[in-house]
Coordinates of N, CA, C and O in Angstrom, one line a residue:
X1 N 0.8 -1.2 0.0 CA 0.0 0.0 0.0 C 0.9 1.2 0.0 O 1.9 1.3 0.7
X2 N 0.5 2.2 -0.8 CA 1.4 3.4 -0.9 C 1.2 4.2 0.4 O 0.2 4.1 1.1
X3 N 2.1 5.1 0.6 CA 2.1 6.0 1.8 C 0.9 6.9 1.8 O 0.3 7.1 2.8
X4 N 0.5 7.4 0.6 CA -0.7 8.2 0.5 C -2.0 7.5 0.8 O -2.9 8.1 1.5
X5 N -2.1 6.2 0.4 CA -3.3 5.5 0.8 C -3.4 5.2 2.3 O -4.4 5.3 2.9
X6 N -2.2 4.9 2.9 CA -2.2 4.7 4.3 C -2.6 6.0 5.0 O -3.4 6.0 5.9
X7 N -2.0 7.1 4.6 CA -2.3 8.4 5.2 C -3.8 8.7 5.0 O -4.5 9.1 5.9
X8 N -4.3 8.5 3.8 CA -5.8 8.7 3.5 C -6.7 7.9 4.4 O -7.7 8.3 4.9
X9 N -6.3 6.6 4.5 CA -7.1 5.7 5.4 C -7.1 6.1 6.8 O -8.1 6.2 7.5
X10 N -5.9 6.5 7.3 CA -5.8 6.9 8.7 C -6.5 8.2 8.9 O -7.2 8.4 10.0
X11 N -6.5 9.1 8.0 CA -7.3 10.4 8.1 C -8.8 10.1 8.1 O -9.5 10.7 8.9
X12 N -9.2 9.2 7.3 CA -10.6 8.8 7.3 C -11.1 8.2 8.6 O -12.1 8.6 9.1
X13 N -10.3 7.3 9.1 CA -10.6 6.7 10.4 C -10.6 7.8 11.5 O -11.5 7.8 12.4
X14 N -9.6 8.7 11.5 CA -9.5 9.7 12.5 C -10.8 10.6 12.5 O -11.4 10.9 13.5
X15 N -11.1 11.1 11.3 CA -12.3 11.9 11.1 C -13.6 11.2 11.5 O -14.5 11.8 12.1
X16 N -13.7 10.0 11.3 CA -14.9 9.2 11.7 C -14.9 9.1 13.2 O -16.0 9.3 13.8
X17 N -13.8 8.9 13.9 CA -13.8 8.8 15.3 C -14.1 10.2 15.9 O -14.8 10.3 16.9
X18 N -13.5 11.3 15.4 CA -13.8 12.6 15.9 C -15.2 13.0 15.7 O -15.9 13.5 16.6
X19 N -15.8 12.6 14.5 CA -17.2 12.9 14.3 C -18.1 12.2 15.2 O -19.1 12.7 15.8
X20 N -17.8 10.9 15.5 CA -18.6 10.1 16.4 C -18.5 10.7 17.8 O -19.5 10.8 18.6
X21 N -17.3 11.1 18.3 CA -17.1 11.7 19.6 C -17.9 13.0 19.7 O -18.5 13.3 20.7
X22 N -17.8 13.8 18.6 CA -18.5 15.1 18.6 C -20.0 14.9 18.7 O -20.7 15.6 19.4
X23 N -20.5 13.9 18.0 CA -21.9 13.6 18.0 C -22.4 13.1 19.4 O -23.4 13.5 19.9
X24 N -21.5 12.3 20.0 CA -21.8 11.8 21.4 C -21.8 13.0 22.3 O -22.7 13.1 23.2
X25 N -20.9 14.0 22.2 CA -20.8 15.1 23.0 C -22.1 16.0 22.8 O -22.7 16.5 23.8
X26 N -22.5 16.2 21.6 CA -23.7 16.9 21.3 C -25.0 16.3 21.9 O -25.8 17.0 22.5
X27 N -25.0 15.0 21.8 CA -26.2 14.3 22.4 C -26.2 14.4 23.9 O -27.2 14.6 24.5
X28 N -25.0 14.3 24.5 CA -24.9 14.5 26.0 C -25.3 15.9 26.4 O -26.0 16.1 27.3
X29 N -24.8 16.9 25.6 CA -25.1 18.3 25.8 C -26.6 18.5 25.7 O -27.2 19.2 26.6
X30 N -27.2 17.9 24.7 CA -28.7 18.1 24.5 C -29.4 17.4 25.7 O -30.5 18.0 26.1
X31 N -29.0 16.3 26.1 CA -29.6 15.6 27.3 C -29.6 16.5 28.5 O -30.5 16.5 29.3
X32 N -28.4 17.1 28.7 CA -28.3 18.0 29.9 C -29.3 19.2 29.7 O -29.9 19.6 30.7
X33 N -29.4 19.7 28.6 CA -30.3 20.8 28.3 C -31.8 20.4 28.6 O -32.6 21.0 29.2
X34 N -32.1 19.2 28.1 CA -33.4 18.6 28.3 C -33.7 18.4 29.8 O -34.8 18.7 30.2
X35 N -32.7 17.9 30.5 CA -32.9 17.6 31.9 C -33.1 19.0 32.7 O -34.0 19.1 33.5
X36 N -32.3 20.0 32.3 CA -32.5 21.3 32.9 C -33.9 21.8 32.7 O -34.5 22.3 33.6
X37 N -34.3 21.7 31.4 CA -35.7 22.2 31.1 C -36.8 21.5 31.9 O -37.8 22.1 32.3
X38 N -36.5 20.2 32.1 CA -37.5 19.4 32.9 C -37.5 20.0 34.3 O -38.6 20.2 34.9
X39 N -36.3 20.2 34.9 CA -36.3 20.7 36.3 C -36.9 22.1 36.4 O -37.5 22.4 37.4
X40 N -36.7 22.9 35.4 CA -37.2 24.3 35.4 C -38.6 24.3 35.0 O -39.2 25.4 34.9
X41 N -39.3 23.2 34.8 CA -40.7 23.1 34.4 C -41.0 24.0 33.2 O -42.0 24.6 33.1
X42 N -40.1 23.9 32.2 CA -40.2 24.7 31.0 C -41.4 24.3 30.2 O -42.0 25.1 29.4
X43 N -41.9 23.1 30.4 CA -43.1 22.6 29.7 C -44.3 23.4 30.1 O -45.3 23.3 29.5
X44 N -44.2 24.1 31.2 CA -45.3 24.9 31.6 C -45.2 26.4 31.2 O -46.0 27.2 31.7
X45 N -44.2 26.7 30.4 CA -44.0 28.1 30.0 C -45.3 28.7 29.3 O -45.6 29.9 29.5
X46 N -46.0 27.9 28.6 CA -47.1 28.4 27.8 C -48.4 28.4 28.5 O -49.4 28.8 28.0
X47 N -48.4 27.8 29.7 CA -49.7 27.6 30.5 C -50.4 29.0 30.7 O -51.6 29.0 30.4
X48 N -49.7 30.1 31.0 CA -50.4 31.3 31.1 C -51.1 31.8 29.8 O -52.1 32.4 29.8
X49 N -50.5 31.5 28.7 CA -51.0 31.9 27.4 C -52.3 31.1 27.2 O -53.3 31.7 26.8
X50 N -52.3 29.8 27.4 CA -53.5 29.0 27.3 C -54.6 29.5 28.2 O -55.8 29.7 27.8
X51 N -54.3 29.8 29.4 CA -55.3 30.4 30.4 C -55.8 31.7 29.9 O -57.0 31.9 30.0
X52 N -55.0 32.5 29.4 CA -55.4 33.8 28.9 C -56.4 33.7 27.7 O -57.4 34.4 27.6
X53 N -56.1 32.8 26.8 CA -56.9 32.5 25.6 C -58.3 32.0 26.1 O -59.3 32.4 25.6
X54 N -58.2 31.0 27.0 CA -59.5 30.5 27.6 C -60.3 31.6 28.2 O -61.5 31.6 28.0
X55 N -59.7 32.5 28.9 CA -60.4 33.6 29.6 C -61.0 34.5 28.5 O -62.1 35.0 28.7
X56 N -60.2 34.7 27.4 CA -60.8 35.6 26.3 C -62.1 35.0 25.8 O -63.0 35.7 25.5
X57 N -62.1 33.7 25.5 CA -63.3 33.0 25.0 C -64.4 33.1 26.0 O -65.6 33.4 25.6
X58 N -64.1 32.9 27.3 CA -65.1 33.0 28.3 C -65.7 34.4 28.4 O -66.9 34.5 28.6
X59 N -64.8 35.3 28.4 CA -65.3 36.7 28.5 C -66.2 37.1 27.3 O -67.2 37.7 27.4
X60 N -65.8 36.7 26.1 CA -66.6 37.0 24.9 C -67.9 36.3 25.0 O -69.0 36.8 24.7
X61 N -67.9 35.0 25.5 CA -69.2 34.3 25.7 C -70.1 35.1 26.7 O -71.3 35.2 26.4
X62 N -69.5 35.6 27.8 CA -70.3 36.4 28.7 C -70.8 37.7 28.1 O -71.9 38.1 28.3
X63 N -69.9 38.4 27.3 CA -70.3 39.6 26.7 C -71.5 39.5 25.7 O -72.3 40.4 25.6
X64 N -71.5 38.3 25.1 CA -72.6 38.1 24.1 C -73.9 37.7 24.8 O -75.0 37.5 24.2
X65 N -73.8 37.6 26.1 CA -75.0 37.2 27.0 C -75.6 35.9 26.5 O -76.8 35.7 26.5
X66 N -74.7 35.0 26.1 CA -75.2 33.7 25.6 C -75.8 32.9 26.8 O -75.3 33.0 27.9
X67 N -76.8 32.2 26.5 CA -77.5 31.4 27.6 C -76.6 30.3 28.0 O -75.7 29.8 27.3
X68 N -76.8 29.8 29.2 CA -76.0 28.7 29.8 C -76.1 27.5 28.9 O -75.2 26.6 28.9
X69 N -77.2 27.3 28.2 CA -77.4 26.2 27.4 C -76.4 26.1 26.2 O -76.3 25.1 25.6
X70 N -75.8 27.2 26.0 CA -74.8 27.3 24.9 C -73.3 27.1 25.4 O -72.4 27.3 24.7
X71 N -73.2 26.7 26.7 CA -71.9 26.5 27.3 C -71.1 25.4 26.5 O -69.8 25.6 26.4
X72 N -71.7 24.4 25.9 CA -71.0 23.4 25.1 C -70.3 24.0 23.9 O -69.2 23.6 23.5
X73 N -70.9 25.1 23.3 CA -70.3 25.8 22.2 C -69.0 26.5 22.7 O -68.0 26.4 22.0
X74 N -69.1 27.1 23.8 CA -67.9 27.8 24.4 C -66.8 26.8 24.5 O -65.7 27.0 24.1
X75 N -67.1 25.7 25.2 CA -66.1 24.6 25.4 C -65.5 24.0 24.1 O -64.3 23.8 24.1
X76 N -66.4 23.9 23.1 CA -65.9 23.4 21.8 C -64.9 24.4 21.2 O -63.8 24.0 20.7
X77 N -65.2 25.7 21.3 CA -64.2 26.7 20.7 C -63.0 26.8 21.6 O -61.9 27.0 21.1
X78 N -63.1 26.6 22.9 CA -61.9 26.7 23.7 C -61.0 25.5 23.4 O -59.8 25.7 23.4
X79 N -61.6 24.3 23.1 CA -60.8 23.2 22.7 C -60.1 23.4 21.4 O -58.9 23.0 21.2
X80 N -60.8 24.0 20.5 CA -60.2 24.4 19.2 C -59.1 25.4 19.4 O -58.0 25.2 18.7
X81 N -59.2 26.3 20.2 CA -58.2 27.3 20.5 C -57.0 26.6 21.1 O -55.8 26.9 20.8
X82 N -57.2 25.7 22.0 CA -56.1 24.9 22.6 C -55.3 24.1 21.6 O -54.1 24.1 21.6
X83 N -56.1 23.5 20.6 CA -55.4 22.8 19.6 C -54.6 23.7 18.7 O -53.5 23.4 18.3
X84 N -55.1 24.9 18.4 CA -54.3 25.9 17.6 C -53.1 26.3 18.4 O -52.0 26.4 17.8
X85 N -53.2 26.5 19.7 CA -52.0 26.9 20.5 C -51.0 25.7 20.5 O -49.8 25.9 20.5
X86 N -51.5 24.5 20.6 CA -50.6 23.3 20.6 C -49.8 23.3 19.4 O -48.6 23.0 19.4
X87 N -50.4 23.6 18.2 CA -49.7 23.6 17.0 C -48.6 24.7 17.0 O -47.5 24.5 16.4
X88 N -48.8 25.8 17.6 CA -47.9 26.9 17.6 C -46.9 26.9 18.7 O -45.7 27.1 18.5
X89 N -47.4 26.6 19.9 CA -46.5 26.7 21.1 C -46.6 25.6 22.0 O -46.1 25.7 23.2
X90 N -47.1 24.4 21.6 CA -47.1 23.2 22.4 C -45.7 22.8 22.7 O -44.8 23.1 22.0
X91 N -45.6 22.0 23.8 CA -44.3 21.6 24.3 C -43.5 20.8 23.2 O -42.3 21.0 23.0
X92 N -44.2 20.0 22.4 CA -43.5 19.3 21.3 C -42.9 20.2 20.3 O -41.9 19.9 19.6
X93 N -43.5 21.4 20.1 CA -43.0 22.4 19.2 C -41.8 23.2 19.9 O -40.8 23.4 19.2
X94 N -42.0 23.5 21.1 CA -41.0 24.4 21.8 C -39.7 23.6 22.3 O -38.6 24.2 22.2
X95 N -39.9 22.4 22.7 CA -38.8 21.7 23.4 C -37.5 21.6 22.5 O -36.4 22.0 23.0
X96 N -37.6 21.1 21.2 CA -36.4 21.1 20.4 C -35.7 22.4 20.3 O -34.5 22.5 20.3
X97 N -36.5 23.5 20.1 CA -35.9 24.8 19.9 C -35.3 25.3 21.2 O -34.3 26.0 21.2
X98 N -36.0 25.0 22.3 CA -35.4 25.4 23.6 C -34.1 24.7 23.9 O -33.2 25.2 24.5
X99 N -34.1 23.4 23.6 CA -32.8 22.6 23.8 C -31.7 23.3 23.0 O -30.6 23.5 23.5
X100 N -32.0 23.6 21.8 CA -31.0 24.3 20.9 C -30.6 25.6 21.5 O -29.4 25.9 21.6
X101 N -31.6 26.4 22.0 CA -31.3 27.7 22.6 C -30.4 27.5 23.8 O -29.4 28.2 24.0
X102 N -30.7 26.5 24.7 CA -29.9 26.4 25.9 C -28.5 25.8 25.6 O -27.5 26.1 26.3
X103 N -28.4 24.9 24.6 CA -27.1 24.3 24.3 C -26.2 25.4 23.6 O -25.0 25.2 23.7
X104 N -26.8 26.4 23.0 CA -25.9 27.4 22.4 C -25.5 28.5 23.4 O -24.5 29.2 23.2
X105 N -26.3 28.6 24.5 CA -26.0 29.6 25.6 C -25.1 29.0 26.7 O -24.5 29.8 27.4
X106 N -25.2 27.7 27.0 CA -24.6 27.1 28.1 C -23.8 25.9 27.7 O -24.2 25.1 26.8
X107 N -22.6 25.8 28.2 CA -21.8 24.6 27.9 C -22.4 23.4 28.6 O -23.3 23.5 29.5
X108 N -22.0 22.2 28.3 CA -22.5 21.0 28.9 C -22.2 21.0 30.4 O -23.0 20.7 31.2
X109 N -21.0 21.5 30.8 CA -20.6 21.6 32.2 C -21.5 22.6 32.9 O -21.9 22.4 34.1
X110 N -21.8 23.8 32.3 CA -22.6 24.8 32.9 C -24.0 24.2 33.1 O -24.7 24.5 34.2
X111 N -24.6 23.5 32.1 CA -25.9 22.9 32.3 C -25.9 21.9 33.4 O -26.8 21.8 34.2
X112 N -24.8 21.1 33.6 CA -24.7 20.2 34.7 C -24.7 20.9 36.0 O -25.3 20.4 37.0
X113 N -24.0 22.1 36.1 CA -24.1 22.9 37.3 C -25.4 23.4 37.6 O -25.9 23.4 38.7
X114 N -26.1 23.8 36.5 CA -27.5 24.3 36.8 C -28.4 23.2 37.2 O -29.3 23.4 38.1
X115 N -28.2 22.0 36.7 CA -29.0 20.8 37.1 C -28.7 20.5 38.6 O -29.7 20.3 39.3
X116 N -27.5 20.5 38.9 CA -27.1 20.3 40.3 C -27.8 21.3 41.2 O -28.3 21.0 42.3
X117 N -27.7 22.6 40.8 CA -28.3 23.6 41.7 C -29.8 23.4 41.8 O -30.4 23.5 42.9
X118 N -30.5 23.2 40.7 CA -31.9 23.1 40.7 C -32.4 21.8 41.4 O -33.6 21.7 41.7
X119 N -31.6 20.9 41.6 CA -31.9 19.7 42.4 C -31.7 19.9 43.8 O -32.2 19.1 44.7
X120 N -31.0 20.9 44.2 CA -30.7 21.2 45.6 C -31.9 21.8 46.3 O -32.8 22.3 45.6
X121 N -32.0 21.8 47.6 CA -33.1 22.5 48.3 C -33.3 23.9 47.9 O -34.4 24.4 47.7
X122 N -32.2 24.7 47.8 CA -32.3 26.1 47.5 C -32.8 26.2 46.0 O -33.6 27.1 45.7
X123 N -32.3 25.4 45.1 CA -32.7 25.4 43.7 C -34.2 25.1 43.6 O -34.9 25.8 42.8
X124 N -34.6 24.1 44.3 CA -36.1 23.8 44.3 C -36.9 24.9 44.8 O -38.0 25.2 44.3
X125 N -36.4 25.6 45.9 CA -37.2 26.8 46.4 C -37.2 27.9 45.4 O -38.2 28.5 45.2
X126 N -36.1 28.1 44.7 CA -36.0 29.1 43.7 C -37.0 28.8 42.6 O -37.8 29.7 42.2
X127 N -37.1 27.6 42.1 CA -38.1 27.2 41.1 C -39.5 27.4 41.6 O -40.3 27.9 40.8
X128 N -39.8 27.1 42.8 CA -41.1 27.3 43.4 C -41.5 28.7 43.5 O -42.6 29.1 43.2
X129 N -40.6 29.6 43.8 CA -40.8 31.0 44.1 C -40.7 31.8 42.8 O -41.3 32.9 42.8
X130 N -40.0 31.3 41.8 CA -39.8 32.2 40.6 C -41.0 32.7 39.9 O -41.1 33.9 39.6
X131 N -42.1 31.9 39.7 CA -43.2 32.5 39.0 C -43.8 33.6 39.8 O -44.2 34.7 39.2
X132 N -44.0 33.5 41.1 CA -44.5 34.6 41.9 C -43.6 35.8 41.9 O -44.0 36.9 41.8
X133 N -42.3 35.5 42.0 CA -41.3 36.6 42.0 C -41.4 37.4 40.6 O -41.3 38.6 40.6
X134 N -41.5 36.6 39.6 CA -41.6 37.3 38.2 C -42.8 38.1 38.1 O -42.8 39.2 37.6
X135 N -44.0 37.6 38.6 CA -45.2 38.3 38.5 C -45.2 39.5 39.4 O -45.6 40.6 38.9
X136 N -44.7 39.4 40.6 CA -44.6 40.6 41.5 C -43.6 41.6 41.0 O -43.8 42.8 41.1
X137 N -42.5 41.1 40.4 CA -41.5 42.1 39.8 C -42.2 42.9 38.7 O -42.0 44.1 38.6
X138 N -42.9 42.2 37.8 CA -43.6 42.8 36.7 C -44.6 43.9 37.2 O -44.7 45.0 36.7
X139 N -45.3 43.5 38.3 CA -46.3 44.4 38.9 C -45.6 45.6 39.5 O -46.1 46.7 39.2
X140 N -44.5 45.4 40.2 CA -43.8 46.6 40.7 C -43.3 47.5 39.6 O -43.4 48.7 39.7
X141 N -42.7 46.9 38.6 CA -42.2 47.7 37.5 C -43.4 48.5 36.8 O -43.2 49.7 36.5
X142 N -44.5 47.8 36.6 CA -45.7 48.5 36.0 C -46.1 49.7 36.8 O -46.4 50.7 36.3
X143 N -46.2 49.5 38.2 CA -46.6 50.5 39.1 C -45.6 51.7 39.0 O -46.1 52.9 38.9
X144 N -44.3 51.4 39.0 CA -43.3 52.5 38.9 C -43.4 53.2 37.5 O -43.2 54.4 37.4
X145 N -43.7 52.4 36.5 CA -43.8 53.0 35.1 C -44.9 53.9 35.0 O -44.8 55.0 34.3
X146 N -46.0 53.6 35.6 CA -47.2 54.5 35.5 C -46.9 55.9 36.0 O -47.5 56.8 35.5
X147 N -46.0 56.0 37.0 CA -45.7 57.3 37.5 C -44.9 58.1 36.5 O -45.0 59.4 36.4
X148 N -44.2 57.4 35.6 CA -43.4 58.1 34.6 C -44.1 58.4 33.3 O -43.7 59.3 32.5
X149 N -45.3 57.8 33.1 CA -46.0 57.9 31.8 C -46.4 59.4 31.6 O -46.2 59.9 30.5
X150 N -47.0 60.1 32.5 CA -47.3 61.5 32.2 C -46.1 62.4 31.8 O -46.2 63.2 30.8
X151 N -45.0 62.2 32.5 CA -43.8 63.0 32.1 C -43.3 62.6 30.7 O -42.9 63.5 29.9
X152 N -43.3 61.3 30.4 CA -42.8 60.8 29.1 C -43.8 61.4 28.0 O -43.3 61.8 27.0
X153 N -45.1 61.3 28.3 CA -46.0 61.9 27.3 C -45.8 63.3 27.1 O -45.9 63.8 26.0
X154 N -45.6 64.1 28.2 CA -45.3 65.5 28.1 C -44.1 65.8 27.2 O -44.1 66.6 26.4
X155 N -43.0 65.0 27.5 CA -41.8 65.2 26.7 C -42.0 64.8 25.3 O -41.5 65.5 24.4
X156 N -42.8 63.8 25.0 CA -43.1 63.5 23.6 C -43.9 64.6 22.9 O -43.6 64.9 21.8
X157 N -44.8 65.2 23.6 CA -45.6 66.3 23.1 C -44.7 67.5 22.8 O -44.8 68.2 21.8
X158 N -43.8 67.8 23.7 CA -42.8 68.9 23.6 C -41.9 68.7 22.4 O -41.7 69.6 21.6
X159 N -41.4 67.5 22.2 CA -40.6 67.2 21.1 C -41.4 67.3 19.8 O -40.9 67.9 18.8
X160 N -42.6 66.8 19.7 CA -43.4 67.0 18.6 C -43.7 68.4 18.2 O -43.5 68.8 17.1
X161 N -44.0 69.2 19.2 CA -44.2 70.7 19.0 C -43.0 71.3 18.5 O -43.0 72.2 17.6
X162 N -41.8 71.0 19.1 CA -40.5 71.6 18.6 C -40.2 71.2 17.2 O -39.7 72.0 16.4
X163 N -40.5 69.9 16.9 CA -40.2 69.5 15.5 C -41.2 70.2 14.5 O -40.8 70.6 13.4
X164 N -42.4 70.4 14.9 CA -43.4 71.1 14.1 C -43.0 72.5 13.8 O -43.2 73.1 12.7
X165 N -42.4 73.2 14.8 CA -42.0 74.6 14.6 C -40.7 74.7 13.7 O -40.4 75.8 13.2
X166 N -40.0 73.6 13.6 CA -38.7 73.6 12.8 C -38.9 73.1 11.4 O -38.0 73.0 10.7
X167 N -40.1 72.9 11.0 CA -40.4 72.4 9.7 C -40.1 73.5 8.7 O -40.5 74.7 8.9
X168 N -39.5 73.2 7.5 CA -39.2 74.3 6.5 C -40.5 74.9 5.9 O -41.5 74.5 5.8

């Protein structure tokens, strides 16, 4: 066998081994991302959206003053809305993209650290408190923002007036 054939064969074997190792690393990385998403209850991310849509249908039903005898109609449309949401943001749709998102943002070792943390008592407490903390943080921000709205609107009006006077 010529030296070039031996070199070519060795190169092919090496590339195959490296490719297999890289694939194994990617699979392990993806499994860590999947495990983290499970611990973080990421499959529940869309639950508020589903609830909001259900509420919209119920509110519209009430606004139309539909009789209680038409409640089955409401439920049928709510089920159709859930099916439409499943197609768009159901867990089967989101999970692969979230795994990709997390594997591009965190190394396999970082994900392992996050998994370790979220399995700890403090991590579990954090997961349990996070939805409430996020909701209350948003509420606090909204309240503070409301105080700034009049001033921002005034500034916007002043800028508009100034621009209008500078038109050629």
